[in-house]
């Protein structure tokens, strides 16, 4: 299984970025996909998740209304559209896959089996 994130970069506060996660080696349409992030000196934290058919999403409170997760099962690709970015969003962003869709377990790292290498997002003030 390989998950490869892309799309990170440096952006000013208030700006937008779109992250992508290309998946291979798994039945993408049959797994839950999630986004996590890790800032320097902090633990990896849950950002949001999307069910295998894409009909259900769930976000942590701090990104609700600003971030949108979507997926294209035909392209085996996961997306994270990030708008109204804030300096507090600066982190390495990771995508991950899980065979589960159960709350609140799906919001913790231990519920995910495979992880990407991460992509850096830096938001300047």
PDB file of C-alpha atoms in Angstrom:
ATOM      1  CA  UNK A   1       0.000   0.000   0.000  1.00  0.00           C
ATOM      2  CA  UNK A   2       1.253   3.439  -0.869  1.00  0.00           C
ATOM      3  CA  UNK A   3      -0.272   6.795  -0.003  1.00  0.00           C
ATOM      4  CA  UNK A   4       1.416   9.860  -1.446  1.00  0.00           C
ATOM      5  CA  UNK A   5       0.410  13.371  -0.420  1.00  0.00           C
ATOM      6  CA  UNK A   6       1.040  16.451  -2.523  1.00  0.00           C
ATOM      7  CA  UNK A   7      -0.037  20.061  -2.753  1.00  0.00           C
ATOM      8  CA  UNK A   8       1.514  21.507   0.372  1.00  0.00           C
ATOM      9  CA  UNK A   9       3.380  24.780   0.417  1.00  0.00           C
ATOM     10  CA  UNK A  10       3.641  28.262   1.828  1.00  0.00           C
ATOM     11  CA  UNK A  11       0.556  30.457   1.826  1.00  0.00           C
ATOM     12  CA  UNK A  12      -0.477  33.686   3.511  1.00  0.00           C
ATOM     13  CA  UNK A  13      -3.165  33.741   6.149  1.00  0.00           C
ATOM     14  CA  UNK A  14      -6.586  33.789   4.529  1.00  0.00           C
ATOM     15  CA  UNK A  15      -5.347  31.887   1.524  1.00  0.00           C
ATOM     16  CA  UNK A  16      -6.211  28.427   0.219  1.00  0.00           C
ATOM     17  CA  UNK A  17      -4.476  25.185  -0.604  1.00  0.00           C
ATOM     18  CA  UNK A  18      -5.675  21.874  -1.977  1.00  0.00           C
ATOM     19  CA  UNK A  19      -3.934  18.747  -0.848  1.00  0.00           C
ATOM     20  CA  UNK A  20      -4.121  15.470  -2.724  1.00  0.00           C
ATOM     21  CA  UNK A  21      -3.417  11.919  -1.621  1.00  0.00           C
ATOM     22  CA  UNK A  22      -2.849   9.331  -4.323  1.00  0.00           C
ATOM     23  CA  UNK A  23      -3.476   5.767  -3.182  1.00  0.00           C
ATOM     24  CA  UNK A  24      -2.277   2.492  -4.623  1.00  0.00           C
ATOM     25  CA  UNK A  25      -2.125  -1.100  -3.519  1.00  0.00           C
ATOM     26  CA  UNK A  26      -5.497  -1.112  -1.791  1.00  0.00           C
ATOM     27  CA  UNK A  27      -9.162  -1.189  -2.705  1.00  0.00           C
ATOM     28  CA  UNK A  28      -9.570   2.545  -2.341  1.00  0.00           C
ATOM     29  CA  UNK A  29     -13.342   2.569  -2.705  1.00  0.00           C
ATOM     30  CA  UNK A  30     -13.687   0.170   0.227  1.00  0.00           C
ATOM     31  CA  UNK A  31     -11.805   2.127   2.891  1.00  0.00           C
ATOM     32  CA  UNK A  32     -12.352   5.158   5.024  1.00  0.00           C
ATOM     33  CA  UNK A  33      -9.811   7.892   4.390  1.00  0.00           C
ATOM     34  CA  UNK A  34      -8.643  10.476   6.865  1.00  0.00           C
ATOM     35  CA  UNK A  35      -6.488  13.556   7.131  1.00  0.00           C
ATOM     36  CA  UNK A  36      -4.315  14.236  10.153  1.00  0.00           C
ATOM     37  CA  UNK A  37      -1.753  16.933  10.877  1.00  0.00           C
ATOM     38  CA  UNK A  38       1.213  17.367  13.148  1.00  0.00           C
ATOM     39  CA  UNK A  39       2.711  20.684  14.166  1.00  0.00           C
ATOM     40  CA  UNK A  40       6.243  20.937  15.584  1.00  0.00           C
ATOM     41  CA  UNK A  41       6.355  19.723  19.169  1.00  0.00           C
ATOM     42  CA  UNK A  42       2.770  18.528  19.106  1.00  0.00           C
ATOM     43  CA  UNK A  43       1.040  15.201  18.716  1.00  0.00           C
ATOM     44  CA  UNK A  44      -0.537  14.177  15.451  1.00  0.00           C
ATOM     45  CA  UNK A  45      -4.143  15.354  15.454  1.00  0.00           C
ATOM     46  CA  UNK A  46      -7.272  14.429  13.555  1.00  0.00           C
ATOM     47  CA  UNK A  47      -8.445  16.845  10.866  1.00  0.00           C
ATOM     48  CA  UNK A  48     -11.261  15.025   9.127  1.00  0.00           C
ATOM     49  CA  UNK A  49     -12.450  11.802   7.579  1.00  0.00           C
ATOM     50  CA  UNK A  50     -14.594  10.586   4.712  1.00  0.00           C
ATOM     51  CA  UNK A  51     -16.460   7.323   4.301  1.00  0.00           C
ATOM     52  CA  UNK A  52     -15.678   4.965   1.433  1.00  0.00           C
ATOM     53  CA  UNK A  53     -18.496   6.143  -0.830  1.00  0.00           C
ATOM     54  CA  UNK A  54     -17.850   9.773   0.050  1.00  0.00           C
ATOM     55  CA  UNK A  55     -21.326  10.462   1.325  1.00  0.00           C
ATOM     56  CA  UNK A  56     -20.296  11.073   4.903  1.00  0.00           C
ATOM     57  CA  UNK A  57     -17.627  13.344   6.265  1.00  0.00           C
ATOM     58  CA  UNK A  58     -16.609  14.446   9.721  1.00  0.00           C
ATOM     59  CA  UNK A  59     -14.262  17.228  10.809  1.00  0.00           C
ATOM     60  CA  UNK A  60     -12.602  18.430  13.913  1.00  0.00           C
ATOM     61  CA  UNK A  61     -14.209  21.603  15.205  1.00  0.00           C
ATOM     62  CA  UNK A  62     -11.279  23.880  14.400  1.00  0.00           C
ATOM     63  CA  UNK A  63     -11.561  23.288  10.642  1.00  0.00           C
ATOM     64  CA  UNK A  64     -15.327  23.030  10.199  1.00  0.00           C
ATOM     65  CA  UNK A  65     -16.543  25.461   7.596  1.00  0.00           C
ATOM     66  CA  UNK A  66     -13.018  26.040   6.260  1.00  0.00           C
ATOM     67  CA  UNK A  67     -11.798  22.597   5.161  1.00  0.00           C
ATOM     68  CA  UNK A  68     -13.554  20.145   2.842  1.00  0.00           C
ATOM     69  CA  UNK A  69     -12.613  16.521   2.296  1.00  0.00           C
ATOM     70  CA  UNK A  70     -13.585  14.773  -0.908  1.00  0.00           C
ATOM     71  CA  UNK A  71     -12.543  11.691  -2.803  1.00  0.00           C
ATOM     72  CA  UNK A  72     -12.542  10.411  -6.354  1.00  0.00           C
ATOM     73  CA  UNK A  73     -12.750   6.644  -6.162  1.00  0.00           C
ATOM     74  CA  UNK A  74     -12.239   6.316  -9.916  1.00  0.00           C
ATOM     75  CA  UNK A  75      -8.868   8.044  -9.546  1.00  0.00           C
ATOM     76  CA  UNK A  76      -7.965   6.517  -6.169  1.00  0.00           C
ATOM     77  CA  UNK A  77      -7.399  10.012  -4.869  1.00  0.00           C
ATOM     78  CA  UNK A  78      -8.323  11.840  -1.696  1.00  0.00           C
ATOM     79  CA  UNK A  79      -8.475  15.621  -1.434  1.00  0.00           C
ATOM     80  CA  UNK A  80      -8.393  18.246   1.275  1.00  0.00           C
ATOM     81  CA  UNK A  81      -9.515  21.714   0.230  1.00  0.00           C
ATOM     82  CA  UNK A  82      -8.328  24.210   2.804  1.00  0.00           C
ATOM     83  CA  UNK A  83      -9.730  27.741   2.762  1.00  0.00           C
ATOM     84  CA  UNK A  84      -9.322  30.706   5.096  1.00  0.00           C
ATOM     85  CA  UNK A  85      -6.059  29.285   6.316  1.00  0.00           C
ATOM     86  CA  UNK A  86      -4.686  30.461   9.635  1.00  0.00           C
ATOM     87  CA  UNK A  87      -1.137  30.348  11.026  1.00  0.00           C
ATOM     88  CA  UNK A  88      -2.417  27.730  13.479  1.00  0.00           C
ATOM     89  CA  UNK A  89      -2.998  25.399  10.517  1.00  0.00           C
ATOM     90  CA  UNK A  90       0.751  25.166   9.934  1.00  0.00           C
ATOM     91  CA  UNK A  91       1.715  21.504  10.162  1.00  0.00           C
ATOM     92  CA  UNK A  92       2.700  18.438   8.226  1.00  0.00           C
ATOM     93  CA  UNK A  93      -0.478  16.953   6.795  1.00  0.00           C
ATOM     94  CA  UNK A  94      -0.899  13.204   6.464  1.00  0.00           C
ATOM     95  CA  UNK A  95      -3.491  11.061   4.747  1.00  0.00           C
ATOM     96  CA  UNK A  96      -4.324   7.638   6.088  1.00  0.00           C
ATOM     97  CA  UNK A  97      -6.625   4.723   5.368  1.00  0.00           C
ATOM     98  CA  UNK A  98      -8.825   2.701   7.667  1.00  0.00           C
ATOM     99  CA  UNK A  99     -11.086  -0.313   7.205  1.00  0.00           C
ATOM    100  CA  UNK A 100     -13.429   1.138   9.834  1.00  0.00           C
ATOM    101  CA  UNK A 101     -16.179   3.719  10.027  1.00  0.00           C
ATOM    102  CA  UNK A 102     -17.034   3.962  13.684  1.00  0.00           C
ATOM    103  CA  UNK A 103     -17.097   6.942  16.000  1.00  0.00           C
ATOM    104  CA  UNK A 104     -15.253   8.151  17.930  1.00  0.00           C
ATOM    105  CA  UNK A 105     -12.595   5.569  17.049  1.00  0.00           C
ATOM    106  CA  UNK A 106     -12.199   6.897  13.511  1.00  0.00           C
ATOM    107  CA  UNK A 107     -10.801  10.137  14.908  1.00  0.00           C
ATOM    108  CA  UNK A 108      -7.732   8.521  16.456  1.00  0.00           C
ATOM    109  CA  UNK A 109      -4.511   7.509  14.760  1.00  0.00           C
ATOM    110  CA  UNK A 110      -4.679   3.926  15.974  1.00  0.00           C
ATOM    111  CA  UNK A 111      -7.714   3.282  13.786  1.00  0.00           C
ATOM    112  CA  UNK A 112      -5.717   3.853  10.596  1.00  0.00           C
ATOM    113  CA  UNK A 113      -3.612   1.147   9.007  1.00  0.00           C
ATOM    114  CA  UNK A 114      -1.623   2.944   6.325  1.00  0.00           C
ATOM    115  CA  UNK A 115      -0.125   6.414   6.222  1.00  0.00           C
ATOM    116  CA  UNK A 116       1.464   8.710   3.708  1.00  0.00           C
ATOM    117  CA  UNK A 117       4.777  10.471   4.220  1.00  0.00           C
ATOM    118  CA  UNK A 118       3.168  13.862   4.779  1.00  0.00           C
ATOM    119  CA  UNK A 119       3.240  17.228   3.064  1.00  0.00           C
ATOM    120  CA  UNK A 120       4.212  20.491   4.740  1.00  0.00           C
ATOM    121  CA  UNK A 121       1.705  23.317   4.957  1.00  0.00           C
ATOM    122  CA  UNK A 122       2.992  26.643   6.233  1.00  0.00           C
ATOM    123  CA  UNK A 123       0.674  29.596   6.761  1.00  0.00           C
ATOM    124  CA  UNK A 124       2.320  32.948   7.286  1.00  0.00           C
ATOM    125  CA  UNK A 125       0.672  35.770   9.206  1.00  0.00           C
TER     126      UNK A 125
END
